Coordinates of C-alpha atoms in Angstrom, one line a residue:
X250 CA -10.2 -20.3 -64.2
X251 CA -6.2 -20.1 -64.6
X252 CA -6.7 -16.6 -66.2
X253 CA -8.3 -15.9 -63.0
X254 CA -6.3 -17.3 -60.4
X255 CA -3.4 -14.0 -61.4
X256 CA -6.1 -11.7 -60.4
X257 CA -7.3 -12.9 -57.0
X258 CA -3.7 -13.0 -56.0
X259 CA -3.4 -10.1 -56.9
X260 CA -6.1 -8.8 -55.7
X261 CA -5.4 -10.5 -51.9
X262 CA -2.2 -9.1 -51.7
X263 CA -2.9 -5.2 -52.1
X264 CA -6.2 -5.4 -49.4
X265 CA -3.9 -5.0 -47.1
X266 CA -2.7 -2.2 -48.8
X267 CA -5.6 -0.2 -48.9
X268 CA -7.4 -1.1 -45.6
X269 CA -4.0 1.4 -44.2
X270 CA -5.4 4.5 -45.6
X271 CA -3.0 6.1 -45.5
X272 CA -3.0 6.7 -42.0
X273 CA 0.1 7.6 -39.6
X274 CA 0.3 5.6 -36.0
X275 CA -0.4 7.7 -33.6
X276 CA 2.7 9.0 -32.1
X277 CA 3.1 7.9 -28.0
X278 CA 2.7 11.3 -25.4
X279 CA 6.1 10.9 -23.2
X280 CA 4.9 11.2 -19.7
X281 CA 6.8 14.3 -18.0
X282 CA 9.3 12.6 -15.6
X283 CA 8.7 12.3 -12.0
X284 CA 11.1 14.6 -9.6
X285 CA 12.5 12.5 -6.7
X286 CA 11.7 14.3 -3.4
X287 CA 14.3 13.7 -0.6
X288 CA 12.9 13.5 2.2
X289 CA 16.0 13.6 5.5
X290 CA 15.1 11.0 8.3
X291 CA 15.7 12.2 11.9
X292 CA 17.1 9.7 14.2
X293 CA 15.3 9.9 17.9
X294 CA 17.1 10.0 20.3
X295 CA 16.5 7.0 22.7
X296 CA 15.5 8.0 25.6
X297 CA 15.7 6.5 29.0
X298 CA 12.2 5.5 29.4
X299 CA 12.4 2.6 26.7
X300 CA 11.3 -0.6 27.5
X301 CA 12.5 -4.1 26.5
X302 CA 9.7 -6.6 26.2
X303 CA 11.0 -10.3 26.7
X304 CA 10.2 -12.5 23.1
X305 CA 10.2 -15.7 23.9
X306 CA 11.6 -18.2 21.3
X307 CA 9.8 -21.8 21.2
X308 CA 11.8 -25.0 20.8
X309 CA 13.1 -26.2 17.8
X310 CA 12.2 -30.1 17.7
X311 CA 14.2 -32.0 15.7
X312 CA 13.0 -33.9 12.5
X313 CA 14.4 -37.0 12.4
X314 CA 14.2 -38.4 8.7
X315 CA 12.8 -42.2 8.1
X316 CA 13.2 -43.6 4.4
X317 CA 10.7 -46.7 5.8
X318 CA 7.9 -47.3 3.5
X319 CA 8.8 -45.0 1.1
X320 CA 10.6 -45.5 -2.6
X321 CA 13.8 -44.4 -3.3
X322 CA 13.7 -40.7 -5.4
X323 CA 17.1 -42.2 -7.2
X324 CA 15.3 -45.1 -8.7
X325 CA 13.1 -45.3 -11.9
X326 CA 9.6 -46.0 -11.5
X327 CA 9.5 -48.2 -14.0
X328 CA 12.2 -50.6 -12.9
X329 CA 10.4 -50.9 -9.5
X330 CA 7.0 -51.8 -11.2
X331 CA 9.0 -54.7 -13.4
X332 CA 10.2 -56.0 -10.2
X333 CA 6.9 -55.9 -8.5
X334 CA 5.4 -57.9 -11.3
X335 CA 8.1 -60.3 -10.7
X336 CA 7.5 -61.4 -6.9
X337 CA 3.6 -61.2 -7.5
X338 CA 4.7 -64.3 -9.9
X339 CA 7.2 -66.4 -7.9
X340 CA 3.7 -66.0 -5.4
X341 CA 1.7 -67.3 -7.6
X342 CA 4.1 -70.1 -8.7
X343 CA 3.4 -73.8 -7.8
X344 CA 6.4 -75.6 -5.7
X345 CA 7.6 -77.0 -9.1
X346 CA 7.8 -73.9 -11.4
X347 CA 9.9 -72.5 -8.8
X348 CA 12.9 -74.2 -9.9
X349 CA 14.3 -74.2 -13.5
X350 CA 14.6 -76.5 -16.2
X351 CA 18.0 -77.5 -16.0
X352 CA 17.5 -78.7 -12.5
X353 CA 15.4 -81.9 -13.4
X354 CA 16.3 -85.1 -15.3
X355 CA 14.1 -87.4 -17.2
X356 CA 13.5 -90.6 -16.2
X357 CA 10.9 -91.8 -17.9
X358 CA 7.3 -91.0 -19.5
X359 CA 4.5 -92.6 -18.0
X360 CA 0.5 -93.4 -20.2
X361 CA -2.4 -93.8 -18.9
X362 CA -6.0 -93.5 -20.8
X363 CA -5.9 -89.9 -20.5
X364 CA -1.9 -88.5 -21.9
X365 CA 1.5 -88.8 -21.1
X366 CA 3.5 -87.9 -18.3
X367 CA 6.7 -87.5 -17.7
X368 CA 8.3 -88.6 -14.5
X369 CA 11.4 -86.9 -12.9

């Protein structure tokens, strides 16, 4: 197999050259240059019977931008999504969960048959 490898590589390198068969590429025939024709434009003399049409211009309504209900285009969409998630968490909390743990003071623990409870 090792003896045949250089021969195979040489054949693969010669194959693209053999497909050309010595044909020269065709030359592109240049198209004849276009002749420019100059035309003289004659100005028409205004006739006294020229009728001017009255063009009615519609009134332009002034548009006012109202950003109510739209997001701020300069804020990150990811930041807005995080704010919405935090608002949902706060809505679903119990009244005691709205306070920080540091705000409470432990008075004692109570045990009934089901388990221990904190008295705050």
